[in-house]
């Protein structure tokens, strides 16, 4: 917030507390890029809160701030393994020179261009991933792992039925579940791209901490029926070239466990 007392004077050396991590740098370093949030914070126009040790407090990831500071000091670019996380921090701090550099780095392009486009190509991506995890938890009650089949179809054969579908079929006698999803948009109508979309789901699940594996299965043609919303007249859906795969969630360790 703006300082009601007007311009605030800062010392030449600034002690910082960034998310519990202590840093010390110069005022000129923090003001290096005039359009950045850090330059605005320490411009004297705003009140910056301090902790008990009189360090100026910034409520962000303190570990990642080291890369922000290295860039401000020496224009040093973060290593590839930290690029995506630092990119998010650079967006927050409004460090446009660093943002432009990281935008062209392979990790950031893979995350924000490739994987994001794949997520958009998979119908109801967020809902699909949530249902996949919910089913995995349900099956985990009776097994140390959960295997869920996913059938991903390209388009309807019946003209006029173009709504996106996300449905679950259960076979309780075999304790199996199948998620049916589609149709894919034009971006995903090639088998390699379809597989890439499913690998994107795998990547996101692993990033969230799930121990999950993935394998493709032989593609099949499918014919499926359901009743309309009045539940009296069957409505037929036909699909072709269904892409099949299986996600396996592992919940308990199966190796290296000593028996008593």
PDB file of C-alpha atoms in Angstrom:
ATOM      1  CA  UNK A   1       0.000   0.000   0.000  1.00  0.00           C
ATOM      2  CA  UNK A   2       1.088   3.568  -0.580  1.00  0.00           C
ATOM      3  CA  UNK A   3       2.960   5.221   2.268  1.00  0.00           C
ATOM      4  CA  UNK A   4       0.706   7.999   3.653  1.00  0.00           C
ATOM      5  CA  UNK A   5       3.788   9.800   4.942  1.00  0.00           C
ATOM      6  CA  UNK A   6       5.156  10.286   1.459  1.00  0.00           C
ATOM      7  CA  UNK A   7       8.569   9.202   0.177  1.00  0.00           C
ATOM      8  CA  UNK A   8      10.180   6.656   2.446  1.00  0.00           C
ATOM      9  CA  UNK A   9      13.971   6.614   2.830  1.00  0.00           C
ATOM     10  CA  UNK A  10      15.697   3.242   2.563  1.00  0.00           C
ATOM     11  CA  UNK A  11      19.294   2.451   3.576  1.00  0.00           C
ATOM     12  CA  UNK A  12      21.870   1.665   0.896  1.00  0.00           C
ATOM     13  CA  UNK A  13      22.089  -1.927   2.171  1.00  0.00           C
ATOM     14  CA  UNK A  14      18.770  -3.771   2.430  1.00  0.00           C
ATOM     15  CA  UNK A  15      18.196  -6.747   4.768  1.00  0.00           C
ATOM     16  CA  UNK A  16      15.455  -9.034   3.457  1.00  0.00           C
ATOM     17  CA  UNK A  17      13.321 -11.838   4.816  1.00  0.00           C
ATOM     18  CA  UNK A  18      11.876 -13.714   1.844  1.00  0.00           C
ATOM     19  CA  UNK A  19       9.591 -16.471   3.030  1.00  0.00           C
ATOM     20  CA  UNK A  20      11.774 -17.109   6.070  1.00  0.00           C
ATOM     21  CA  UNK A  21      15.095 -16.954   4.171  1.00  0.00           C
ATOM     22  CA  UNK A  22      17.453 -14.094   5.001  1.00  0.00           C
ATOM     23  CA  UNK A  23      19.160 -12.116   2.242  1.00  0.00           C
ATOM     24  CA  UNK A  24      21.187  -8.928   2.136  1.00  0.00           C
ATOM     25  CA  UNK A  25      21.592  -6.847  -0.995  1.00  0.00           C
ATOM     26  CA  UNK A  26      21.944  -3.273  -2.133  1.00  0.00           C
ATOM     27  CA  UNK A  27      19.107  -0.871  -2.737  1.00  0.00           C
ATOM     28  CA  UNK A  28      20.423  -0.235  -6.252  1.00  0.00           C
ATOM     29  CA  UNK A  29      20.210  -3.968  -7.046  1.00  0.00           C
ATOM     30  CA  UNK A  30      16.556  -4.102  -6.061  1.00  0.00           C
ATOM     31  CA  UNK A  31      15.843  -0.995  -8.153  1.00  0.00           C
ATOM     32  CA  UNK A  32      17.747  -2.235 -11.199  1.00  0.00           C
ATOM     33  CA  UNK A  33      14.642  -2.662 -13.366  1.00  0.00           C
ATOM     34  CA  UNK A  34      12.349   0.311 -12.853  1.00  0.00           C
ATOM     35  CA  UNK A  35       9.206  -1.468 -14.052  1.00  0.00           C
ATOM     36  CA  UNK A  36       9.623  -4.394 -11.647  1.00  0.00           C
ATOM     37  CA  UNK A  37       7.636  -4.900  -8.461  1.00  0.00           C
ATOM     38  CA  UNK A  38      10.834  -4.890  -6.398  1.00  0.00           C
ATOM     39  CA  UNK A  39      11.800  -1.464  -7.734  1.00  0.00           C
ATOM     40  CA  UNK A  40       8.322  -0.207  -6.900  1.00  0.00           C
ATOM     41  CA  UNK A  41       8.448  -1.721  -3.377  1.00  0.00           C
ATOM     42  CA  UNK A  42      11.692   0.057  -2.595  1.00  0.00           C
ATOM     43  CA  UNK A  43      10.980   3.263  -4.499  1.00  0.00           C
ATOM     44  CA  UNK A  44       9.929   5.047  -1.307  1.00  0.00           C
ATOM     45  CA  UNK A  45       6.318   5.358  -2.402  1.00  0.00           C
ATOM     46  CA  UNK A  46       5.091   2.340  -0.437  1.00  0.00           C
ATOM     47  CA  UNK A  47       5.274   1.042   3.102  1.00  0.00           C
ATOM     48  CA  UNK A  48       7.142  -2.286   3.308  1.00  0.00           C
ATOM     49  CA  UNK A  49       6.525  -4.369   6.411  1.00  0.00           C
ATOM     50  CA  UNK A  50       9.445  -5.559   8.525  1.00  0.00           C
ATOM     51  CA  UNK A  51       9.952  -8.562  10.774  1.00  0.00           C
ATOM     52  CA  UNK A  52      11.181  -8.457  14.385  1.00  0.00           C
ATOM     53  CA  UNK A  53      14.801  -8.171  13.179  1.00  0.00           C
ATOM     54  CA  UNK A  54      13.880  -5.172  11.021  1.00  0.00           C
ATOM     55  CA  UNK A  55      14.315  -7.173   7.813  1.00  0.00           C
ATOM     56  CA  UNK A  56      11.981  -6.184   5.003  1.00  0.00           C
ATOM     57  CA  UNK A  57       9.534  -9.024   4.519  1.00  0.00           C
ATOM     58  CA  UNK A  58       8.458 -10.496   1.170  1.00  0.00           C
ATOM     59  CA  UNK A  59       5.954 -13.351   1.341  1.00  0.00           C
ATOM     60  CA  UNK A  60       7.324 -15.494  -1.488  1.00  0.00           C
ATOM     61  CA  UNK A  61       9.399 -18.661  -1.894  1.00  0.00           C
ATOM     62  CA  UNK A  62      12.671 -17.827  -0.173  1.00  0.00           C
ATOM     63  CA  UNK A  63      14.671 -20.618  -1.796  1.00  0.00           C
ATOM     64  CA  UNK A  64      13.763 -19.489  -5.325  1.00  0.00           C
ATOM     65  CA  UNK A  65      14.600 -15.872  -4.515  1.00  0.00           C
ATOM     66  CA  UNK A  66      18.310 -16.710  -4.771  1.00  0.00           C
ATOM     67  CA  UNK A  67      17.850 -17.030  -8.552  1.00  0.00           C
ATOM     68  CA  UNK A  68      15.999 -13.716  -8.714  1.00  0.00           C
ATOM     69  CA  UNK A  69      18.834 -12.037  -6.835  1.00  0.00           C
ATOM     70  CA  UNK A  70      21.526 -13.654  -9.014  1.00  0.00           C
ATOM     71  CA  UNK A  71      19.785 -12.307 -12.094  1.00  0.00           C
ATOM     72  CA  UNK A  72      19.530  -8.827 -10.622  1.00  0.00           C
ATOM     73  CA  UNK A  73      23.197  -8.834  -9.645  1.00  0.00           C
ATOM     74  CA  UNK A  74      24.888 -10.532 -12.600  1.00  0.00           C
ATOM     75  CA  UNK A  75      22.168 -11.300 -15.185  1.00  0.00           C
ATOM     76  CA  UNK A  76      22.703 -14.965 -14.301  1.00  0.00           C
ATOM     77  CA  UNK A  77      20.008 -17.270 -15.698  1.00  0.00           C
ATOM     78  CA  UNK A  78      18.692 -20.061 -13.452  1.00  0.00           C
ATOM     79  CA  UNK A  79      19.609 -23.696 -14.229  1.00  0.00           C
ATOM     80  CA  UNK A  80      17.166 -25.733 -16.350  1.00  0.00           C
ATOM     81  CA  UNK A  81      15.783 -27.717 -13.403  1.00  0.00           C
ATOM     82  CA  UNK A  82      14.594 -24.486 -11.747  1.00  0.00           C
ATOM     83  CA  UNK A  83      13.474 -22.626 -14.883  1.00  0.00           C
ATOM     84  CA  UNK A  84       9.721 -23.254 -14.627  1.00  0.00           C
ATOM     85  CA  UNK A  85       9.481 -22.310 -10.952  1.00  0.00           C
ATOM     86  CA  UNK A  86      11.683 -19.235 -11.374  1.00  0.00           C
ATOM     87  CA  UNK A  87       9.594 -18.204 -14.384  1.00  0.00           C
ATOM     88  CA  UNK A  88       6.538 -18.081 -12.102  1.00  0.00           C
ATOM     89  CA  UNK A  89       8.477 -15.971  -9.608  1.00  0.00           C
ATOM     90  CA  UNK A  90       9.698 -13.647 -12.357  1.00  0.00           C
ATOM     91  CA  UNK A  91       6.075 -13.122 -13.408  1.00  0.00           C
ATOM     92  CA  UNK A  92       5.181 -12.192  -9.830  1.00  0.00           C
ATOM     93  CA  UNK A  93       8.092  -9.774  -9.484  1.00  0.00           C
ATOM     94  CA  UNK A  94       7.482  -8.275 -12.914  1.00  0.00           C
ATOM     95  CA  UNK A  95      11.044  -8.935 -14.079  1.00  0.00           C
ATOM     96  CA  UNK A  96      10.357  -8.691 -17.794  1.00  0.00           C
ATOM     97  CA  UNK A  97      13.963  -9.206 -18.996  1.00  0.00           C
ATOM     98  CA  UNK A  98      14.135 -12.498 -17.074  1.00  0.00           C
ATOM     99  CA  UNK A  99      10.646 -13.465 -18.247  1.00  0.00           C
ATOM    100  CA  UNK A 100      11.650 -12.999 -21.887  1.00  0.00           C
ATOM    101  CA  UNK A 101      14.806 -15.088 -21.431  1.00  0.00           C
ATOM    102  CA  UNK A 102      13.004 -17.927 -19.675  1.00  0.00           C
ATOM    103  CA  UNK A 103      10.108 -17.976 -22.145  1.00  0.00           C
ATOM    104  CA  UNK A 104      12.477 -19.340 -24.785  1.00  0.00           C
ATOM    105  CA  UNK A 105      14.096 -21.942 -22.508  1.00  0.00           C
ATOM    106  CA  UNK A 106      13.206 -25.600 -23.258  1.00  0.00           C
ATOM    107  CA  UNK A 107      11.656 -26.356 -19.818  1.00  0.00           C
ATOM    108  CA  UNK A 108       9.390 -23.301 -19.863  1.00  0.00           C
ATOM    109  CA  UNK A 109       8.373 -23.781 -23.498  1.00  0.00           C
ATOM    110  CA  UNK A 110       7.604 -27.432 -22.776  1.00  0.00           C
ATOM    111  CA  UNK A 111       5.401 -26.475 -19.825  1.00  0.00           C
ATOM    112  CA  UNK A 112       3.618 -23.378 -21.134  1.00  0.00           C
ATOM    113  CA  UNK A 113       3.441 -24.102 -24.859  1.00  0.00           C
ATOM    114  CA  UNK A 114       3.590 -27.848 -25.460  1.00  0.00           C
ATOM    115  CA  UNK A 115       1.948 -29.281 -22.349  1.00  0.00           C
ATOM    116  CA  UNK A 116      -0.610 -26.495 -22.064  1.00  0.00           C
ATOM    117  CA  UNK A 117      -1.686 -27.012 -25.679  1.00  0.00           C
ATOM    118  CA  UNK A 118      -1.973 -30.750 -24.995  1.00  0.00           C
ATOM    119  CA  UNK A 119      -4.115 -30.076 -21.928  1.00  0.00           C
ATOM    120  CA  UNK A 120      -6.401 -27.887 -24.020  1.00  0.00           C
ATOM    121  CA  UNK A 121      -6.663 -30.582 -26.693  1.00  0.00           C
ATOM    122  CA  UNK A 122      -7.924 -33.202 -24.243  1.00  0.00           C
ATOM    123  CA  UNK A 123     -11.652 -32.625 -23.595  1.00  0.00           C
ATOM    124  CA  UNK A 124     -12.527 -31.751 -20.007  1.00  0.00           C
ATOM    125  CA  UNK A 125      -8.902 -32.224 -18.987  1.00  0.00           C
ATOM    126  CA  UNK A 126      -9.221 -31.128 -15.338  1.00  0.00           C
ATOM    127  CA  UNK A 127     -12.402 -33.139 -14.742  1.00  0.00           C
ATOM    128  CA  UNK A 128     -10.825 -36.164 -16.446  1.00  0.00           C
ATOM    129  CA  UNK A 129      -7.750 -36.052 -14.200  1.00  0.00           C
ATOM    130  CA  UNK A 130      -9.893 -35.654 -11.079  1.00  0.00           C
ATOM    131  CA  UNK A 131     -12.086 -38.650 -11.999  1.00  0.00           C
ATOM    132  CA  UNK A 132      -8.985 -40.706 -12.762  1.00  0.00           C
ATOM    133  CA  UNK A 133      -7.616 -40.018  -9.267  1.00  0.00           C
ATOM    134  CA  UNK A 134     -11.004 -40.598  -7.573  1.00  0.00           C
ATOM    135  CA  UNK A 135     -11.346 -44.010  -9.233  1.00  0.00           C
ATOM    136  CA  UNK A 136      -7.789 -44.899  -8.288  1.00  0.00           C
ATOM    137  CA  UNK A 137      -8.539 -44.172  -4.622  1.00  0.00           C
ATOM    138  CA  UNK A 138     -11.693 -46.302  -4.747  1.00  0.00           C
ATOM    139  CA  UNK A 139      -9.853 -49.289  -6.207  1.00  0.00           C
ATOM    140  CA  UNK A 140      -6.983 -48.898  -3.733  1.00  0.00           C
ATOM    141  CA  UNK A 141      -9.203 -50.218  -0.921  1.00  0.00           C
ATOM    142  CA  UNK A 142      -8.907 -53.777  -2.220  1.00  0.00           C
ATOM    143  CA  UNK A 143      -5.505 -53.725  -3.888  1.00  0.00           C
ATOM    144  CA  UNK A 144      -1.981 -52.321  -3.496  1.00  0.00           C
ATOM    145  CA  UNK A 145      -2.352 -50.798  -6.957  1.00  0.00           C
ATOM    146  CA  UNK A 146      -5.186 -49.376  -9.051  1.00  0.00           C
ATOM    147  CA  UNK A 147      -5.414 -49.911 -12.803  1.00  0.00           C
ATOM    148  CA  UNK A 148      -7.834 -47.798 -14.790  1.00  0.00           C
ATOM    149  CA  UNK A 149      -8.449 -48.154 -18.503  1.00  0.00           C
ATOM    150  CA  UNK A 150      -8.901 -45.026 -20.597  1.00  0.00           C
ATOM    151  CA  UNK A 151     -10.580 -45.184 -24.012  1.00  0.00           C
ATOM    152  CA  UNK A 152     -10.011 -42.015 -25.974  1.00  0.00           C
ATOM    153  CA  UNK A 153     -12.035 -41.765 -29.179  1.00  0.00           C
ATOM    154  CA  UNK A 154     -11.559 -39.440 -32.125  1.00  0.00           C
ATOM    155  CA  UNK A 155     -15.073 -38.602 -33.271  1.00  0.00           C
ATOM    156  CA  UNK A 156     -18.688 -39.728 -33.522  1.00  0.00           C
ATOM    157  CA  UNK A 157     -19.766 -41.714 -36.544  1.00  0.00           C
ATOM    158  CA  UNK A 158     -23.359 -40.651 -36.020  1.00  0.00           C
ATOM    159  CA  UNK A 159     -23.816 -37.250 -37.611  1.00  0.00           C
ATOM    160  CA  UNK A 160     -24.964 -34.475 -35.322  1.00  0.00           C
ATOM    161  CA  UNK A 161     -23.648 -35.911 -32.053  1.00  0.00           C
ATOM    162  CA  UNK A 162     -20.661 -33.697 -31.375  1.00  0.00           C
ATOM    163  CA  UNK A 163     -20.843 -32.975 -27.639  1.00  0.00           C
ATOM    164  CA  UNK A 164     -17.777 -33.732 -25.580  1.00  0.00           C
ATOM    165  CA  UNK A 165     -18.132 -36.861 -23.477  1.00  0.00           C
ATOM    166  CA  UNK A 166     -16.554 -37.875 -20.218  1.00  0.00           C
ATOM    167  CA  UNK A 167     -18.103 -41.006 -18.744  1.00  0.00           C
ATOM    168  CA  UNK A 168     -17.179 -43.902 -16.502  1.00  0.00           C
ATOM    169  CA  UNK A 169     -18.077 -47.544 -17.019  1.00  0.00           C
ATOM    170  CA  UNK A 170     -17.782 -49.887 -14.047  1.00  0.00           C
ATOM    171  CA  UNK A 171     -17.455 -53.688 -14.026  1.00  0.00           C
ATOM    172  CA  UNK A 172     -17.862 -54.537 -10.359  1.00  0.00           C
ATOM    173  CA  UNK A 173     -17.577 -58.286 -10.991  1.00  0.00           C
ATOM    174  CA  UNK A 174     -13.982 -57.785 -12.145  1.00  0.00           C
ATOM    175  CA  UNK A 175     -13.297 -54.674 -10.064  1.00  0.00           C
ATOM    176  CA  UNK A 176     -12.450 -52.720 -13.204  1.00  0.00           C
ATOM    177  CA  UNK A 177     -13.201 -49.183 -14.313  1.00  0.00           C
ATOM    178  CA  UNK A 178     -12.984 -47.563 -17.724  1.00  0.00           C
ATOM    179  CA  UNK A 179     -13.045 -43.853 -18.477  1.00  0.00           C
ATOM    180  CA  UNK A 180     -14.371 -42.926 -21.906  1.00  0.00           C
ATOM    181  CA  UNK A 181     -13.329 -39.492 -23.162  1.00  0.00           C
ATOM    182  CA  UNK A 182     -13.626 -37.589 -26.438  1.00  0.00           C
ATOM    183  CA  UNK A 183     -14.043 -36.612 -29.151  1.00  0.00           C
ATOM    184  CA  UNK A 184     -10.624 -35.123 -29.666  1.00  0.00           C
ATOM    185  CA  UNK A 185     -10.330 -31.828 -31.477  1.00  0.00           C
ATOM    186  CA  UNK A 186      -8.341 -31.450 -34.690  1.00  0.00           C
ATOM    187  CA  UNK A 187      -5.085 -31.098 -32.766  1.00  0.00           C
ATOM    188  CA  UNK A 188      -5.327 -34.637 -31.433  1.00  0.00           C
ATOM    189  CA  UNK A 189      -6.427 -36.700 -34.412  1.00  0.00           C
ATOM    190  CA  UNK A 190      -3.129 -38.453 -34.876  1.00  0.00           C
ATOM    191  CA  UNK A 191      -2.012 -41.382 -32.757  1.00  0.00           C
ATOM    192  CA  UNK A 192       1.288 -39.796 -31.710  1.00  0.00           C
ATOM    193  CA  UNK A 193      -0.460 -36.660 -30.468  1.00  0.00           C
ATOM    194  CA  UNK A 194      -3.086 -38.734 -28.665  1.00  0.00           C
ATOM    195  CA  UNK A 195      -0.354 -40.599 -26.834  1.00  0.00           C
ATOM    196  CA  UNK A 196       1.401 -37.307 -26.045  1.00  0.00           C
ATOM    197  CA  UNK A 197      -1.775 -35.967 -24.441  1.00  0.00           C
ATOM    198  CA  UNK A 198      -2.002 -39.007 -22.181  1.00  0.00           C
ATOM    199  CA  UNK A 199       1.686 -38.715 -21.310  1.00  0.00           C
ATOM    200  CA  UNK A 200       0.941 -35.110 -20.321  1.00  0.00           C
ATOM    201  CA  UNK A 201      -1.636 -36.433 -17.840  1.00  0.00           C
ATOM    202  CA  UNK A 202       1.005 -38.853 -16.535  1.00  0.00           C
ATOM    203  CA  UNK A 203       3.501 -36.003 -16.127  1.00  0.00           C
ATOM    204  CA  UNK A 204       1.025 -33.854 -14.186  1.00  0.00           C
ATOM    205  CA  UNK A 205       0.044 -36.722 -11.888  1.00  0.00           C
ATOM    206  CA  UNK A 206       3.680 -37.463 -11.080  1.00  0.00           C
ATOM    207  CA  UNK A 207       4.309 -33.773 -10.438  1.00  0.00           C
ATOM    208  CA  UNK A 208       1.472 -33.920  -7.898  1.00  0.00           C
ATOM    209  CA  UNK A 209       3.247 -36.784  -6.115  1.00  0.00           C
ATOM    210  CA  UNK A 210       1.405 -39.861  -7.400  1.00  0.00           C
ATOM    211  CA  UNK A 211       3.361 -43.056  -8.047  1.00  0.00           C
ATOM    212  CA  UNK A 212       1.742 -43.854 -11.370  1.00  0.00           C
ATOM    213  CA  UNK A 213       2.692 -45.731 -14.542  1.00  0.00           C
ATOM    214  CA  UNK A 214       1.180 -45.694 -17.988  1.00  0.00           C
ATOM    215  CA  UNK A 215       1.055 -48.039 -20.958  1.00  0.00           C
ATOM    216  CA  UNK A 216      -0.663 -47.949 -24.315  1.00  0.00           C
ATOM    217  CA  UNK A 217      -2.969 -50.741 -25.376  1.00  0.00           C
ATOM    218  CA  UNK A 218      -4.129 -51.900 -28.786  1.00  0.00           C
ATOM    219  CA  UNK A 219      -6.612 -49.515 -30.365  1.00  0.00           C
ATOM    220  CA  UNK A 220     -10.107 -50.871 -30.957  1.00  0.00           C
ATOM    221  CA  UNK A 221     -13.383 -49.877 -32.595  1.00  0.00           C
ATOM    222  CA  UNK A 222     -16.232 -49.445 -30.143  1.00  0.00           C
ATOM    223  CA  UNK A 223     -19.999 -49.281 -30.244  1.00  0.00           C
ATOM    224  CA  UNK A 224     -21.709 -47.897 -27.173  1.00  0.00           C
ATOM    225  CA  UNK A 225     -25.325 -47.141 -26.293  1.00  0.00           C
ATOM    226  CA  UNK A 226     -26.970 -45.050 -23.654  1.00  0.00           C
ATOM    227  CA  UNK A 227     -30.481 -43.822 -23.022  1.00  0.00           C
ATOM    228  CA  UNK A 228     -31.522 -40.237 -23.435  1.00  0.00           C
ATOM    229  CA  UNK A 229     -32.306 -37.971 -20.486  1.00  0.00           C
ATOM    230  CA  UNK A 230     -35.914 -39.220 -20.392  1.00  0.00           C
ATOM    231  CA  UNK A 231     -34.449 -42.713 -19.886  1.00  0.00           C
ATOM    232  CA  UNK A 232     -36.859 -44.398 -22.281  1.00  0.00           C
ATOM    233  CA  UNK A 233     -35.515 -44.195 -25.854  1.00  0.00           C
ATOM    234  CA  UNK A 234     -32.055 -45.680 -26.509  1.00  0.00           C
ATOM    235  CA  UNK A 235     -29.652 -43.222 -28.110  1.00  0.00           C
ATOM    236  CA  UNK A 236     -26.777 -44.811 -30.023  1.00  0.00           C
ATOM    237  CA  UNK A 237     -23.264 -43.472 -30.124  1.00  0.00           C
ATOM    238  CA  UNK A 238     -20.687 -45.007 -32.400  1.00  0.00           C
ATOM    239  CA  UNK A 239     -16.961 -44.384 -32.126  1.00  0.00           C
ATOM    240  CA  UNK A 240     -14.063 -45.589 -34.187  1.00  0.00           C
ATOM    241  CA  UNK A 241     -10.303 -45.854 -33.785  1.00  0.00           C
ATOM    242  CA  UNK A 242     -10.537 -45.718 -30.014  1.00  0.00           C
ATOM    243  CA  UNK A 243      -7.118 -45.165 -28.443  1.00  0.00           C
ATOM    244  CA  UNK A 244      -6.734 -47.327 -25.344  1.00  0.00           C
ATOM    245  CA  UNK A 245      -4.327 -47.096 -22.461  1.00  0.00           C
ATOM    246  CA  UNK A 246      -4.086 -47.952 -18.780  1.00  0.00           C
ATOM    247  CA  UNK A 247      -2.952 -45.887 -15.808  1.00  0.00           C
ATOM    248  CA  UNK A 248      -1.630 -47.877 -12.856  1.00  0.00           C
ATOM    249  CA  UNK A 249      -1.421 -46.172  -9.453  1.00  0.00           C
ATOM    250  CA  UNK A 250       0.901 -47.852  -6.957  1.00  0.00           C
ATOM    251  CA  UNK A 251      -0.016 -47.150  -3.350  1.00  0.00           C
ATOM    252  CA  UNK A 252       2.103 -49.487  -1.260  1.00  0.00           C
ATOM    253  CA  UNK A 253       5.754 -50.556  -1.574  1.00  0.00           C
ATOM    254  CA  UNK A 254       6.146 -53.955  -3.181  1.00  0.00           C
ATOM    255  CA  UNK A 255       9.929 -54.257  -3.043  1.00  0.00           C
ATOM    256  CA  UNK A 256      12.354 -54.136  -0.204  1.00  0.00           C
ATOM    257  CA  UNK A 257       9.710 -54.767   2.462  1.00  0.00           C
ATOM    258  CA  UNK A 258      10.993 -57.174   5.090  1.00  0.00           C
ATOM    259  CA  UNK A 259       8.605 -59.823   6.330  1.00  0.00           C
ATOM    260  CA  UNK A 260       8.353 -60.246  10.085  1.00  0.00           C
TER     261      UNK A 260
END
